[in-house]
Each structure stands twice: as structure tokens, then as C-alpha cells.
PDB file of C-alpha atoms in Angstrom:
ATOM      1  CA  MET E   1     -23.568   1.220  -7.271  1.00  0.00           C
ATOM      2  CA  ASN E   2     -24.442   3.919  -4.788  1.00  0.00           C
ATOM      3  CA  ILE E   3     -21.334   6.270  -5.641  1.00  0.00           C
ATOM      4  CA  ASN E   4     -22.468   8.905  -2.161  1.00  0.00           C
ATOM      5  CA  LYS E   5     -21.356   5.355   0.135  1.00  0.00           C
ATOM      6  CA  ILE E   6     -17.681   5.669  -1.625  1.00  0.00           C
ATOM      7  CA  LEU E   7     -17.457   9.324  -1.459  1.00  0.00           C
ATOM      8  CA  PRO E   8     -15.023  11.063  -0.145  1.00  0.00           C
ATOM      9  CA  LEU E   9     -12.068   9.250  -0.891  1.00  0.00           C
ATOM     10  CA  THR E  10      -9.462   8.962   1.169  1.00  0.00           C
ATOM     11  CA  GLU E  11      -6.261  10.770   0.247  1.00  0.00           C
ATOM     12  CA  THR E  12      -4.211   7.502  -0.333  1.00  0.00           C
ATOM     13  CA  THR E  13      -7.278   5.937  -2.665  1.00  0.00           C
ATOM     14  CA  PHE E  14      -7.469   9.183  -4.256  1.00  0.00           C
ATOM     15  CA  TYR E  15      -4.062   8.726  -5.781  1.00  0.00           C
ATOM     16  CA  ILE E  16      -4.406   4.963  -6.096  1.00  0.00           C
ATOM     17  CA  MET E  17      -7.081   5.733  -8.678  1.00  0.00           C
ATOM     18  CA  LEU E  18      -5.445   8.358 -10.585  1.00  0.00           C
ATOM     19  CA  SER E  19      -2.190   5.933 -10.616  1.00  0.00           C
ATOM     20  CA  LEU E  20      -4.799   3.717 -12.625  1.00  0.00           C
ATOM     21  CA  LEU E  21      -5.958   5.984 -15.543  1.00  0.00           C
ATOM     22  CA  GLU E  22      -3.271   3.685 -16.764  1.00  0.00           C
ATOM     23  CA  PRO E  23      -2.826  -0.124 -16.285  1.00  0.00           C
ATOM     24  CA  LEU E  24       0.018  -0.874 -13.147  1.00  0.00           C
ATOM     25  CA  HIS E  25       0.847  -3.050 -11.413  1.00  0.00           C
ATOM     26  CA  GLY E  26       1.345  -2.939  -7.756  1.00  0.00           C
ATOM     27  CA  TYR E  27       5.066  -1.637  -7.475  1.00  0.00           C
ATOM     28  CA  ALA E  28       4.513   0.563 -10.210  1.00  0.00           C
ATOM     29  CA  ILE E  29       1.344   2.116  -8.294  1.00  0.00           C
ATOM     30  CA  MET E  30       3.511   2.872  -5.244  1.00  0.00           C
ATOM     31  CA  GLN E  31       5.825   4.720  -7.429  1.00  0.00           C
ATOM     32  CA  ARG E  32       3.486   6.839  -9.115  1.00  0.00           C
ATOM     33  CA  VAL E  33       1.495   7.867  -6.185  1.00  0.00           C
ATOM     34  CA  GLU E  34       4.725   9.014  -4.238  1.00  0.00           C
ATOM     35  CA  GLU E  35       5.209  10.745  -8.319  1.00  0.00           C
ATOM     36  CA  LEU E  36       1.906  12.165  -8.054  1.00  0.00           C
ATOM     37  CA  SER E  37       1.994  13.511  -4.397  1.00  0.00           C
ATOM     38  CA  ASP E  38       5.188  15.436  -4.537  1.00  0.00           C
ATOM     39  CA  GLY E  39       6.302  12.681  -2.087  1.00  0.00           C
ATOM     40  CA  ARG E  40       3.777  13.529   0.506  1.00  0.00           C
ATOM     41  CA  VAL E  41       1.896  10.079   0.267  1.00  0.00           C
ATOM     42  CA  ARG E  42       3.839   6.531   0.436  1.00  0.00           C
ATOM     43  CA  ILE E  43       1.899   3.613   0.241  1.00  0.00           C
ATOM     44  CA  ALA E  44       3.248   0.159   2.037  1.00  0.00           C
ATOM     45  CA  ALA E  45       2.857  -2.694   0.390  1.00  0.00           C
ATOM     46  CA  GLY E  46       0.068  -4.208   3.106  1.00  0.00           C
ATOM     47  CA  THR E  47      -2.143  -0.839   2.228  1.00  0.00           C
ATOM     48  CA  LEU E  48      -1.978  -0.945  -1.282  1.00  0.00           C
ATOM     49  CA  TYR E  49      -3.012  -4.634  -1.034  1.00  0.00           C
ATOM     50  CA  GLY E  50      -6.428  -3.703   1.193  1.00  0.00           C
ATOM     51  CA  ALA E  51      -6.926  -0.830  -1.255  1.00  0.00           C
ATOM     52  CA  THR E  52      -6.928  -2.608  -4.593  1.00  0.00           C
ATOM     53  CA  GLU E  53      -9.068  -5.402  -3.243  1.00  0.00           C
ATOM     54  CA  ASN E  54     -11.396  -3.044  -2.071  1.00  0.00           C
ATOM     55  CA  LEU E  55     -11.590  -1.204  -5.322  1.00  0.00           C
ATOM     56  CA  LEU E  56     -12.109  -4.752  -7.209  1.00  0.00           C
ATOM     57  CA  LYS E  57     -15.065  -5.311  -4.707  1.00  0.00           C
ATOM     58  CA  GLN E  58     -16.537  -2.225  -5.467  1.00  0.00           C
ATOM     59  CA  LYS E  59     -15.477  -2.878  -9.631  1.00  0.00           C
ATOM     60  CA  LEU E  60     -13.470   0.674  -9.579  1.00  0.00           C
ATOM     61  CA  ILE E  61     -10.526  -0.908 -10.952  1.00  0.00           C
ATOM     62  CA  VAL E  62     -10.127  -4.257 -13.055  1.00  0.00           C
ATOM     63  CA  GLU E  63      -7.246  -6.835 -13.149  1.00  0.00           C
ATOM     64  CA  VAL E  64      -5.938  -7.014 -16.652  1.00  0.00           C
ATOM     65  CA  PRO E  65      -3.418  -9.120 -18.460  1.00  0.00           C
ATOM     66  CA  GLY E  66      -0.154  -8.101 -18.022  1.00  0.00           C
ATOM     67  CA  GLU E  67       3.735  -8.965 -19.680  1.00  0.00           C
ATOM     68  CA  ASP E  68       4.788 -10.482 -16.731  1.00  0.00           C
ATOM     69  CA  LYS E  69       2.386 -13.015 -15.273  1.00  0.00           C
ATOM     70  CA  ARG E  70       4.045 -12.897 -11.969  1.00  0.00           C
ATOM     71  CA  ARG E  71       2.344  -9.453 -11.624  1.00  0.00           C
ATOM     72  CA  ARG E  72      -1.373  -8.330 -11.003  1.00  0.00           C
ATOM     73  CA  VAL E  73      -2.011  -5.492 -13.324  1.00  0.00           C
ATOM     74  CA  TYR E  74      -4.775  -3.037 -12.348  1.00  0.00           C
ATOM     75  CA  VAL E  75      -6.765  -0.281 -14.139  1.00  0.00           C
ATOM     76  CA  LEU E  76     -10.004   2.164 -13.638  1.00  0.00           C
ATOM     77  CA  THR E  77     -12.907   0.625 -14.601  1.00  0.00           C
ATOM     78  CA  ALA E  78     -15.424   3.534 -16.629  1.00  0.00           C
ATOM     79  CA  ALA E  79     -17.668   3.351 -12.872  1.00  0.00           C
ATOM     80  CA  GLY E  80     -14.000   4.366 -11.122  1.00  0.00           C
ATOM     81  CA  LYS E  81     -13.178   6.777 -13.710  1.00  0.00           C
ATOM     82  CA  ASP E  82     -16.731   8.529 -12.508  1.00  0.00           C
ATOM     83  CA  VAL E  83     -15.517   8.357  -9.153  1.00  0.00           C
ATOM     84  CA  VAL E  84     -12.370  10.306  -9.450  1.00  0.00           C
ATOM     85  CA  ARG E  85     -14.373  12.766 -11.438  1.00  0.00           C
ATOM     86  CA  LEU E  86     -16.730  13.134  -9.155  1.00  0.00           C
ATOM     87  CA  GLU E  87     -14.169  13.403  -6.262  1.00  0.00           C
ATOM     88  CA  THR E  88     -12.637  15.847  -8.677  1.00  0.00           C
ATOM     89  CA  GLU E  89     -15.347  17.924  -8.555  1.00  0.00           C
ATOM     90  CA  ARG E  90     -15.887  17.720  -4.720  1.00  0.00           C
ATOM     91  CA  ILE E  91     -12.370  18.947  -4.249  1.00  0.00           C
ATOM     92  CA  LYS E  92     -12.257  21.776  -6.041  1.00  0.00           C
ATOM     93  CA  HIS E  93     -15.620  22.967  -4.688  1.00  0.00           C
ATOM     94  CA  LEU E  94     -13.988  22.827  -1.265  1.00  0.00           C
ATOM     95  CA  LEU E  95     -11.162  24.653  -2.815  1.00  0.00           C
ATOM     96  CA  SER E  96     -13.683  27.330  -3.778  1.00  0.00           C
ATOM     97  CA  VAL E  97     -15.710  27.695  -0.527  1.00  0.00           C
ATOM     98  CA  ALA E  98     -12.031  28.158   1.061  1.00  0.00           C
ATOM     99  CA  ASP E  99     -10.834  30.705  -1.096  1.00  0.00           C
ATOM    100  CA  SER E 100     -13.719  33.115  -0.982  1.00  0.00           C
ATOM    101  CA  LEU E 101     -13.315  32.847   2.908  1.00  0.00           C
ATOM    102  CA  LEU E 102      -9.541  33.200   2.780  1.00  0.00           C
TER     103      LEU E 102
END
């Protein structure tokens, strides 16, 4: 996998991936993203569906068994965690540059 083709992440994708450090179903992901972003990012179901399908194709998340068979539960893969770490480092660098100039 060429991670450079994945980065930078959109803000929404970054929050979705952060949410999936623990297994969650779709509605819980939407709630977690809103919580992590202090209500600044709200995801519609269609947006979440498209994002999770892309992350599954990129093998950055995987579906795992959940308690309720009607809900699909996802969690980050090792590659997904690497992408989140790299994106976090990229954002820290941007912040450092901005802080030094402002």
C-alpha cells in the first residue's frame, strides 16, 4: 500500500479513523465523531457509508463481529493505525510551522 496516496486525510475521515481505535457500529461512529470534534463535524449516514466502504477497500478498517447482528461493526487495522499516526505527525508539523511564523 502506498500511504502517500492516502494522505492527507479529510477532516471527516481522520475523525472516523480516530473513532475506530475501538470497535464501533455506524451510529456510534457518528456520535463519536461529533464528540471528538466538539460538535464541529457531523456525519450523515451516506457520508459515513461511503467513507467506510473506501476504508474497507484500502484495508485501513475491517469489519468485526458485534453483539447485534443487524449492525456492522468496524475497527482500525494495523495499517489504519499507521495512517492515523502519520497523519497526526503531519498535522503536528503544520502546527509547528504555523506557530513559529505567527
